[in-house]
Short mmCIF file of C-alpha atoms in Angstrom, two decimals:
data_model
loop_
_atom_site.label_atom_id
_atom_site.label_comp_id
_atom_site.label_asym_id
_atom_site.label_seq_id
_atom_site.Cartn_x
_atom_site.Cartn_y
_atom_site.Cartn_z
CA UNK A 1 15.92 -12.21 -15.97
CA UNK A 2 19.56 -11.16 -15.55
CA UNK A 3 21.50 -10.68 -12.35
CA UNK A 4 21.44 -6.89 -12.71
CA UNK A 5 17.64 -6.91 -12.97
CA UNK A 6 17.36 -9.07 -9.85
CA UNK A 7 19.69 -6.73 -7.96
CA UNK A 8 17.52 -3.73 -8.80
CA UNK A 9 14.36 -5.59 -7.81
CA UNK A 10 15.92 -6.71 -4.53
CA UNK A 11 17.06 -3.24 -3.49
CA UNK A 12 13.75 -1.67 -4.45
CA UNK A 13 11.78 -4.36 -2.64
CA UNK A 14 13.91 -4.27 0.53
CA UNK A 15 13.22 -0.58 0.96
CA UNK A 16 9.56 -1.04 0.21
CA UNK A 17 9.36 -3.71 2.91
CA UNK A 18 10.70 -1.37 5.60
CA UNK A 19 8.45 1.46 4.43
CA UNK A 20 5.37 -0.71 4.76
CA UNK A 21 6.55 -2.32 8.00
CA UNK A 22 6.46 1.13 9.59
CA UNK A 23 3.17 2.01 7.87
CA UNK A 24 1.33 -1.16 8.90
CA UNK A 25 2.82 -1.46 12.38
CA UNK A 26 0.74 1.57 13.30
CA UNK A 27 -2.41 -0.34 12.37
CA UNK A 28 -1.45 -3.71 13.85
CA UNK A 29 -0.37 -2.25 17.22
CA UNK A 30 -3.20 0.28 17.45
CA UNK A 31 -5.15 -1.95 19.84
CA UNK A 32 -2.26 -1.59 22.33
CA UNK A 33 -1.48 2.11 22.10
CA UNK A 34 -4.99 3.50 21.40
CA UNK A 35 -5.51 4.05 25.12
CA UNK A 36 -2.10 5.68 25.59
CA UNK A 37 -2.91 8.86 23.64
CA UNK A 38 -6.59 9.41 24.42
CA UNK A 39 -8.75 9.54 27.58
CA UNK A 40 -9.99 6.23 28.96
CA UNK A 41 -13.51 5.20 28.02
CA UNK A 42 -15.07 3.36 25.11
CA UNK A 43 -12.41 1.11 23.44
CA UNK A 44 -14.16 1.44 20.08
CA UNK A 45 -14.04 5.25 20.39
CA UNK A 46 -10.31 5.08 21.16
CA UNK A 47 -9.77 2.89 18.10
CA UNK A 48 -11.76 5.36 16.02
CA UNK A 49 -9.46 8.17 17.18
CA UNK A 50 -6.35 6.23 16.20
CA UNK A 51 -8.02 5.13 12.95
CA UNK A 52 -8.81 8.77 12.24
CA UNK A 53 -5.13 9.68 12.61
CA UNK A 54 -4.32 6.64 10.43
CA UNK A 55 -6.65 8.07 7.78
CA UNK A 56 -5.02 11.51 8.04
CA UNK A 57 -1.77 9.89 6.91
CA UNK A 58 -3.57 8.83 3.75
CA UNK A 59 -4.71 12.37 3.06
CA UNK A 60 -1.07 13.45 3.01
CA UNK A 61 -0.32 10.85 0.40
CA UNK A 62 -1.51 13.00 -2.54
CA UNK A 63 0.88 15.71 -1.36
CA UNK A 64 3.67 13.17 -1.04
CA UNK A 65 2.70 11.71 -4.40
CA UNK A 66 3.01 15.10 -6.04
CA UNK A 67 6.25 16.16 -4.34
CA UNK A 68 8.09 12.85 -4.51
CA UNK A 69 6.62 11.92 -7.88
CA UNK A 70 8.07 15.17 -9.19
CA UNK A 71 11.44 14.30 -7.63
CA UNK A 72 11.29 10.83 -9.19
CA UNK A 73 10.63 12.18 -12.69
CA UNK A 74 13.07 15.11 -12.52
CA UNK A 75 15.92 13.76 -10.38
CA UNK A 76 15.52 10.03 -10.90
CA UNK A 77 13.87 7.03 -9.27
CA UNK A 78 16.89 6.54 -6.97
CA UNK A 79 16.62 10.06 -5.53
CA UNK A 80 12.91 9.64 -4.77
CA UNK A 81 13.36 6.22 -3.18
CA UNK A 82 16.17 7.49 -0.93
CA UNK A 83 14.10 10.48 0.21
CA UNK A 84 11.03 8.38 1.03
CA UNK A 85 12.88 6.06 3.37
CA UNK A 86 14.47 9.05 5.14
CA UNK A 87 11.03 10.51 5.89
CA UNK A 88 9.74 7.15 7.09
CA UNK A 89 12.67 6.72 9.48
CA UNK A 90 11.96 10.13 11.02
CA UNK A 91 8.27 9.30 11.51
CA UNK A 92 9.06 5.96 13.20
CA UNK A 93 11.39 7.69 15.67
CA UNK A 94 8.69 10.26 16.53
CA UNK A 95 6.11 7.56 17.32
CA UNK A 96 8.65 5.60 19.38
CA UNK A 97 9.28 8.58 21.69
CA UNK A 98 5.79 10.17 21.70
CA UNK A 99 4.55 11.01 25.25
CA UNK A 100 1.33 9.45 26.51
CA UNK A 101 -1.92 11.25 27.40
CA UNK A 102 -1.10 10.83 31.09
CA UNK A 103 2.26 12.59 30.62
CA UNK A 104 1.41 15.35 28.14
CA UNK A 105 -2.33 15.35 27.55
CA UNK A 106 -3.15 15.65 23.88
CA UNK A 107 0.49 16.59 23.17
CA UNK A 108 1.27 12.93 22.57
CA UNK A 109 -1.59 12.66 20.08
CA UNK A 110 -0.19 15.73 18.31
CA UNK A 111 3.24 14.06 17.97
CA UNK A 112 1.45 10.97 16.66
CA UNK A 113 -0.37 13.12 14.13
CA UNK A 114 2.85 14.77 12.90
CA UNK A 115 4.46 11.35 12.53
CA UNK A 116 1.53 10.09 10.49
CA UNK A 117 1.73 13.17 8.26
CA UNK A 118 5.39 12.36 7.56
CA UNK A 119 4.48 8.74 6.89
CA UNK A 120 1.80 9.89 4.48
CA UNK A 121 4.30 12.04 2.59
CA UNK A 122 6.76 9.16 2.45
CA UNK A 123 4.39 6.40 1.37
CA UNK A 124 2.67 8.74 -1.10
CA UNK A 125 5.90 8.85 -3.06
CA UNK A 126 7.19 5.37 -2.20
CA UNK A 127 4.43 3.47 -3.96
CA UNK A 128 4.92 5.25 -7.28
CA UNK A 129 8.72 5.35 -7.12
CA UNK A 130 8.80 1.65 -6.28
CA UNK A 131 6.19 0.69 -8.90
CA UNK A 132 8.00 2.73 -11.54
CA UNK A 133 11.42 1.41 -10.58
CA UNK A 134 10.37 -2.25 -10.55
CA UNK A 135 8.49 -1.92 -13.85
CA UNK A 136 11.31 -0.12 -15.64
CA UNK A 137 14.05 -2.36 -14.22
CA UNK A 138 12.45 -5.62 -15.37
CA UNK A 139 12.52 -7.64 -18.56
CA UNK A 140 9.64 -6.28 -20.73
CA UNK A 141 8.29 -9.83 -21.07
CA UNK A 142 8.17 -10.28 -17.29
CA UNK A 143 6.95 -6.93 -16.01
CA UNK A 144 3.96 -8.49 -14.28
CA UNK A 145 6.18 -10.96 -12.44
CA UNK A 146 8.78 -8.33 -11.47
CA UNK A 147 6.31 -5.68 -10.34
CA UNK A 148 4.44 -8.24 -8.22
CA UNK A 149 7.34 -8.04 -5.79
CA UNK A 150 6.04 -4.66 -4.74
CA UNK A 151 3.16 -6.33 -2.91
CA UNK A 152 5.45 -9.18 -1.86
CA UNK A 153 7.62 -6.61 -0.10
CA UNK A 154 4.62 -4.65 1.20
CA UNK A 155 3.14 -7.84 2.62
CA UNK A 156 6.54 -8.94 3.95
CA UNK A 157 6.67 -5.69 5.87
CA UNK A 158 3.31 -6.42 7.42
CA UNK A 159 4.28 -10.03 8.12
CA UNK A 160 7.40 -8.79 9.89
CA UNK A 161 5.25 -6.44 11.94
CA UNK A 162 2.76 -9.14 12.85
CA UNK A 163 5.58 -11.60 13.55
CA UNK A 164 7.15 -9.12 15.96
CA UNK A 165 3.73 -8.61 17.54
CA UNK A 166 3.35 -12.36 18.07
CA UNK A 167 6.81 -12.54 19.68
CA UNK A 168 6.03 -9.62 21.97
CA UNK A 169 2.63 -11.11 22.87
CA UNK A 170 4.33 -14.36 23.90
CA UNK A 171 7.22 -12.78 25.80
CA UNK A 172 5.57 -9.76 27.45
CA UNK A 173 2.51 -9.38 29.64
CA UNK A 174 -0.56 -7.62 28.29
CA UNK A 175 0.02 -4.75 30.72
CA UNK A 176 3.61 -4.33 29.55
CA UNK A 177 2.51 -4.24 25.91
CA UNK A 178 -0.05 -1.54 26.65
CA UNK A 179 2.46 0.38 28.76
CA UNK A 180 5.63 0.46 26.66
CA UNK A 181 5.94 -2.70 24.53
CA UNK A 182 4.10 -1.14 21.59
CA UNK A 183 7.05 1.29 21.13
CA UNK A 184 9.48 -1.52 20.25
CA UNK A 185 8.35 -2.08 16.63
CA UNK A 186 8.76 1.62 15.84
CA UNK A 187 12.35 1.51 17.11
CA UNK A 188 12.94 -1.55 14.92
CA UNK A 189 11.40 0.26 11.95
CA UNK A 190 13.67 3.27 12.38
CA UNK A 191 16.76 1.04 12.49
CA UNK A 192 15.61 -0.88 9.41
CA UNK A 193 15.07 2.36 7.51
CA UNK A 194 18.65 3.42 8.29
CA UNK A 195 19.95 0.20 6.72
CA UNK A 196 17.81 0.66 3.62
CA UNK A 197 18.96 4.27 3.30
CA UNK A 198 22.49 2.96 2.87
CA UNK A 199 21.38 0.36 0.30
CA UNK A 200 19.44 2.87 -1.75
CA UNK A 201 22.29 5.35 -1.86
CA UNK A 202 24.21 2.72 -3.82
CA UNK A 203 21.39 1.47 -6.05
CA UNK A 204 21.46 1.68 -9.85
CA UNK A 205 19.17 3.95 -11.84
CA UNK A 206 16.91 2.30 -14.44
CA UNK A 207 18.05 2.29 -18.07
CA UNK A 208 14.63 3.48 -19.23
CA UNK A 209 14.94 6.65 -17.17
CA UNK A 210 18.58 7.29 -18.14
CA UNK A 211 17.76 6.96 -21.83
CA UNK A 212 14.71 9.23 -21.69
CA UNK A 213 14.99 12.13 -24.13
CA UNK A 214 11.92 14.14 -23.10
CA UNK A 215 12.30 17.83 -22.32
CA UNK A 216 13.80 18.23 -18.84
CA UNK A 217 11.58 21.20 -18.00
CA UNK A 218 8.44 19.10 -18.63
CA UNK A 219 9.41 16.14 -16.48
CA UNK A 220 7.27 15.54 -13.42
CA UNK A 221 5.09 18.62 -13.91
CA UNK A 222 1.34 18.85 -13.51
CA UNK A 223 1.22 20.39 -16.99
CA UNK A 224 2.80 17.25 -18.43
CA UNK A 225 0.50 15.03 -16.36
CA UNK A 226 -2.55 16.91 -17.64
CA UNK A 227 -1.76 15.61 -21.12
CA UNK A 228 -2.42 12.14 -19.65
CA UNK A 229 -5.45 13.08 -17.56
CA UNK A 230 -7.50 10.20 -18.97
CA UNK A 231 -4.89 7.73 -17.71
CA UNK A 232 -4.77 9.54 -14.36
CA UNK A 233 -8.52 9.24 -13.86
CA UNK A 234 -8.25 5.60 -14.93
CA UNK A 235 -5.73 4.97 -12.13
CA UNK A 236 -8.15 6.43 -9.57
CA UNK A 237 -11.04 4.31 -10.81
CA UNK A 238 -9.17 1.02 -11.08
CA UNK A 239 -7.61 1.56 -7.62
CA UNK A 240 -10.91 2.21 -5.83
CA UNK A 241 -12.15 -1.36 -5.37
CA UNK A 242 -8.71 -2.88 -4.92
CA UNK A 243 -7.48 -0.60 -2.16
CA UNK A 244 -10.67 -0.92 -0.09
CA UNK A 245 -10.56 -4.72 -0.32
CA UNK A 246 -6.83 -4.85 0.41
CA UNK A 247 -7.02 -2.75 3.57
CA UNK A 248 -10.14 -4.58 4.73
CA UNK A 249 -8.43 -7.98 4.65
CA UNK A 250 -5.00 -6.85 5.85
CA UNK A 251 -4.81 -3.89 8.23
CA UNK A 252 -8.41 -4.11 9.47
CA UNK A 253 -8.68 -7.91 9.65
CA UNK A 254 -6.91 -8.32 13.00
CA UNK A 255 -9.11 -5.70 14.66
CA UNK A 256 -12.25 -7.15 13.07
CA UNK A 257 -11.47 -10.65 14.36
CA UNK A 258 -10.77 -9.42 17.89
CA UNK A 259 -13.26 -6.56 18.15
CA UNK A 260 -16.21 -8.12 16.29
CA UNK A 261 -15.69 -11.88 15.92
CA UNK A 262 -14.65 -12.32 19.56
CA UNK A 263 -11.27 -13.98 18.92
CA UNK A 264 -8.43 -13.19 21.29
CA UNK A 265 -5.87 -10.65 20.10
CA UNK A 266 -3.27 -13.42 19.94
CA UNK A 267 -5.46 -15.68 17.77
CA UNK A 268 -6.53 -12.82 15.51
CA UNK A 269 -2.89 -11.83 14.99
CA UNK A 270 -1.90 -15.42 14.17
CA UNK A 271 -4.71 -15.70 11.60
CA UNK A 272 -3.52 -12.54 9.85
CA UNK A 273 0.13 -13.61 10.04
CA UNK A 274 -0.49 -17.03 8.47
CA UNK A 275 -2.85 -15.71 5.78
CA UNK A 276 -0.41 -12.99 4.76
CA UNK A 277 2.45 -15.48 4.30
CA UNK A 278 0.33 -17.42 1.79
CA UNK A 279 -0.80 -14.13 0.22
CA UNK A 280 2.81 -13.01 -0.34
CA UNK A 281 3.67 -16.30 -2.03
CA UNK A 282 0.73 -15.91 -4.42
CA UNK A 283 1.86 -12.54 -5.81
CA UNK A 284 4.70 -13.69 -8.14
CA UNK A 285 2.58 -16.60 -9.39
CA UNK A 286 -0.28 -14.30 -10.33
CA UNK A 287 2.13 -11.73 -11.76
CA UNK A 288 3.74 -14.37 -13.98
CA UNK A 289 0.27 -15.52 -15.07
CA UNK A 290 -0.56 -11.96 -16.16
CA UNK A 291 2.53 -11.97 -18.38
CA UNK A 292 0.97 -14.90 -20.24
CA UNK A 293 -2.76 -14.13 -20.35
CA UNK A 294 -2.84 -10.36 -19.75
CA UNK A 295 -3.65 -8.00 -16.88
CA UNK A 296 -7.40 -7.56 -17.50
CA UNK A 297 -8.44 -11.20 -16.81
CA UNK A 298 -6.90 -11.04 -13.33
CA UNK A 299 -8.39 -7.63 -12.55
CA UNK A 300 -11.84 -8.75 -13.70
CA UNK A 301 -11.60 -11.96 -11.64
CA UNK A 302 -10.76 -9.91 -8.55
CA UNK A 303 -13.61 -7.47 -9.08
CA UNK A 304 -16.23 -10.17 -9.70
CA UNK A 305 -15.07 -12.15 -6.66
CA UNK A 306 -14.95 -9.11 -4.39
CA UNK A 307 -18.34 -7.85 -5.54
CA UNK A 308 -20.17 -11.11 -4.87
CA UNK A 309 -18.13 -12.74 -2.08
CA UNK A 310 -17.37 -9.86 0.31
CA UNK A 311 -20.71 -9.93 2.13
CA UNK A 312 -20.75 -13.71 2.75
CA UNK A 313 -17.04 -13.82 3.68
CA UNK A 314 -17.29 -10.97 6.19
CA UNK A 315 -20.53 -12.37 7.63
CA UNK A 316 -18.98 -15.81 8.13
CA UNK A 317 -15.77 -14.32 9.53
CA UNK A 318 -17.77 -12.67 12.28
CA UNK A 319 -19.11 -16.10 13.26
CA UNK A 320 -15.83 -18.00 12.73
CA UNK A 321 -15.18 -18.47 16.46
CA UNK A 322 -11.77 -20.14 16.17
CA UNK A 323 -8.46 -20.12 14.30
CA UNK A 324 -9.06 -22.56 11.42
CA UNK A 325 -12.41 -21.29 10.13
CA UNK A 326 -11.14 -17.71 10.34
CA UNK A 327 -7.94 -18.65 8.49
CA UNK A 328 -9.83 -20.42 5.71
CA UNK A 329 -12.10 -17.44 5.10
CA UNK A 330 -9.20 -14.97 5.27
CA UNK A 331 -7.28 -17.01 2.69
CA UNK A 332 -10.29 -17.12 0.37
CA UNK A 333 -10.58 -13.33 0.56
CA UNK A 334 -6.86 -12.77 -0.07
CA UNK A 335 -6.82 -15.16 -3.04
CA UNK A 336 -9.51 -12.97 -4.60
CA UNK A 337 -7.61 -9.76 -3.75
CA UNK A 338 -4.45 -11.19 -5.40
CA UNK A 339 -6.02 -10.56 -8.80
CA UNK A 340 -5.58 -6.84 -8.07
CA UNK A 341 -2.51 -6.61 -5.87
CA UNK A 342 -0.19 -8.76 -7.98
CA UNK A 343 -0.35 -6.55 -11.07
CA UNK A 344 -1.77 -3.14 -10.22
CA UNK A 345 1.71 -1.58 -9.97
CA UNK A 346 2.75 -2.48 -13.51
CA UNK A 347 -0.68 -1.71 -14.97
CA UNK A 348 -0.49 1.86 -13.70
CA UNK A 349 3.15 2.34 -14.67
CA UNK A 350 2.46 1.03 -18.18
CA UNK A 351 -0.09 3.78 -18.78
CA UNK A 352 2.38 6.69 -18.63
CA UNK A 353 5.52 7.86 -20.46
CA UNK A 354 8.89 7.96 -18.70
CA UNK A 355 8.99 11.71 -18.06
CA UNK A 356 5.76 11.71 -16.07
CA UNK A 357 5.49 8.05 -15.00
CA UNK A 358 6.32 8.47 -11.31
CA UNK A 359 3.97 11.45 -10.89
CA UNK A 360 1.33 9.82 -13.09
CA UNK A 361 1.21 6.78 -10.82
CA UNK A 362 1.76 8.62 -7.53
CA UNK A 363 -0.78 11.42 -7.52
CA UNK A 364 -3.96 9.65 -8.74
CA UNK A 365 -3.13 6.50 -6.78
CA UNK A 366 -2.60 8.54 -3.62
CA UNK A 367 -5.90 10.37 -4.17
CA UNK A 368 -7.74 7.06 -4.51
CA UNK A 369 -6.09 5.73 -1.35
CA UNK A 370 -6.92 8.88 0.58
CA UNK A 371 -10.58 8.62 -0.40
CA UNK A 372 -11.05 4.86 -0.12
CA UNK A 373 -8.09 2.88 1.28
CA UNK A 374 -7.19 5.17 4.15
CA UNK A 375 -10.78 5.57 5.26
CA UNK A 376 -11.74 1.88 5.02
CA UNK A 377 -10.95 1.11 8.65
CA UNK A 378 -12.63 4.27 9.90
CA UNK A 379 -15.75 3.56 7.82
CA UNK A 380 -15.84 0.00 9.19
CA UNK A 381 -15.64 1.22 12.79
CA UNK A 382 -18.24 3.91 12.10
CA UNK A 383 -20.70 1.29 10.86
CA UNK A 384 -19.92 -0.84 13.91
CA UNK A 385 -20.46 2.02 16.35
CA UNK A 386 -23.76 2.84 14.61
CA UNK A 387 -24.90 -0.77 15.07
CA UNK A 388 -24.92 -1.40 11.31
CA UNK A 389 -21.68 -3.33 10.86
CA UNK A 390 -22.97 -5.28 7.87
CA UNK A 391 -23.32 -1.99 6.00
CA UNK A 392 -19.52 -1.94 5.65
CA UNK A 393 -19.56 -5.28 3.83
CA UNK A 394 -21.88 -3.83 1.20
CA UNK A 395 -19.69 -0.73 0.94
CA UNK A 396 -16.65 -2.86 0.07
CA UNK A 397 -18.66 -4.82 -2.49
CA UNK A 398 -19.98 -1.64 -4.08
CA UNK A 399 -16.48 -0.19 -4.50
CA UNK A 400 -15.38 -3.40 -6.21
CA UNK A 401 -18.40 -3.22 -8.52
CA UNK A 402 -17.40 0.27 -9.66
CA UNK A 403 -13.87 -0.92 -10.45
CA UNK A 404 -15.30 -3.92 -12.30
CA UNK A 405 -16.86 -1.58 -14.86
CA UNK A 406 -13.45 0.02 -15.37
CA UNK A 407 -11.63 -3.29 -15.77
CA UNK A 408 -14.11 -4.51 -18.36
CA UNK A 409 -13.80 -1.38 -20.48
CA UNK A 410 -10.06 -0.58 -20.14
CA UNK A 411 -7.42 -1.57 -22.69
CA UNK A 412 -4.93 -4.38 -22.16
CA UNK A 413 -1.46 -3.11 -21.15
CA UNK A 414 0.61 -6.32 -21.14
CA UNK A 415 2.23 -5.81 -24.54
CA UNK A 416 2.73 -2.04 -24.37
CA UNK A 417 6.27 -1.00 -25.25
CA UNK A 418 7.61 1.56 -22.73
CA UNK A 419 9.78 3.04 -25.49
CA UNK A 420 6.70 3.56 -27.65
CA UNK A 421 4.88 5.28 -24.78
CA UNK A 422 7.98 7.46 -24.41
CA UNK A 423 7.82 8.40 -28.10
CA UNK A 424 4.21 9.48 -27.64
CA UNK A 425 5.36 11.73 -24.79
CA UNK A 426 8.05 13.35 -26.90
CA UNK A 427 5.69 14.20 -29.76
CA UNK A 428 2.99 15.47 -27.39
CA UNK A 429 5.37 17.73 -25.51
CA UNK A 430 6.80 19.08 -28.74
CA UNK A 431 3.33 19.88 -30.02
CA UNK A 432 2.37 21.55 -26.73
CA UNK A 433 5.42 23.76 -26.79
#
């Protein structure tokens, strides 16, 4: 892979890392600021309120997927990636300065809600723009390897957030963290987004996009996407199991270990931090493997493992009791999830032609995340509050089972030529017009 390819992957990944730092920091610091925006009372109820606002951000992702996917297909991947990081910076600033319930009643929760809506818009377009950019910018023989850096950067963002949380936990008192310390990561996120904004303004557009000859008026439109509705529905179905499992073992894991397994917040955070470092290192290895043996074997391995291992892993995690058993189980779960995360970006991007690729990945993926990924934490807490926590384990397994059917029946995308997919687009659009 040439130097120019690496430069494009680096710039795209750096921005993705900051985007997901801001996105995940909300989840990882929720245990500290949940009480700041809602009346005192049941801690689980407070977490459910913040999880509900977290889920609302996901429901804005289809809107962001449509708007920013359209920008990415009509104005270029660079334009979409620059806009997403601008929105994310604004949302981080809003959360950093949001007033508490004691100062402004539910006004602070309203500011938090607006910030999450902006984050939803941003991330709804970021995923597709990043997946499309990384896939198009890579060597065709190494698309799996190159696109795996999307989840490397996503996970790096979460690792950075958890790392900052560990530092703050060790340098600030618990009272200080609950009082004002939780605002610090959002300030850091806003500053990081400003740096990435500068980097992305100087990034290079992909050759695949620049050489696209499809009709300009058809690019990024719902009419053009409708011609690939089968692929769009396929994206929703293959995302379902993966996104539920991913958010269960990343954003929800820390809360689960502290709120259900009885581990201290510090220990739970350290478990997640260590497991995610290993998880990030696994992504390029699995992506490179998919370039040799195909995408479907990895997807099927994930779905089989998640279907049959989720219930025992989650049950044992609840009884882990200490750092090492919890870490071992978390690593086992994330190894299984790697079969999905390492290659899902390129699989989705490979299904669509250039003129509708960003929208084709963004909108159906965002819909699937709104329905399943964004609600995973809320569903888990709902089961817990109802006294049926194990019901959530079966829910995760069932979602994976549905995706397994899709993986078994879908076509292999490893050897698809993006130029050939583009030619299909040109002939289809010509016929339609």
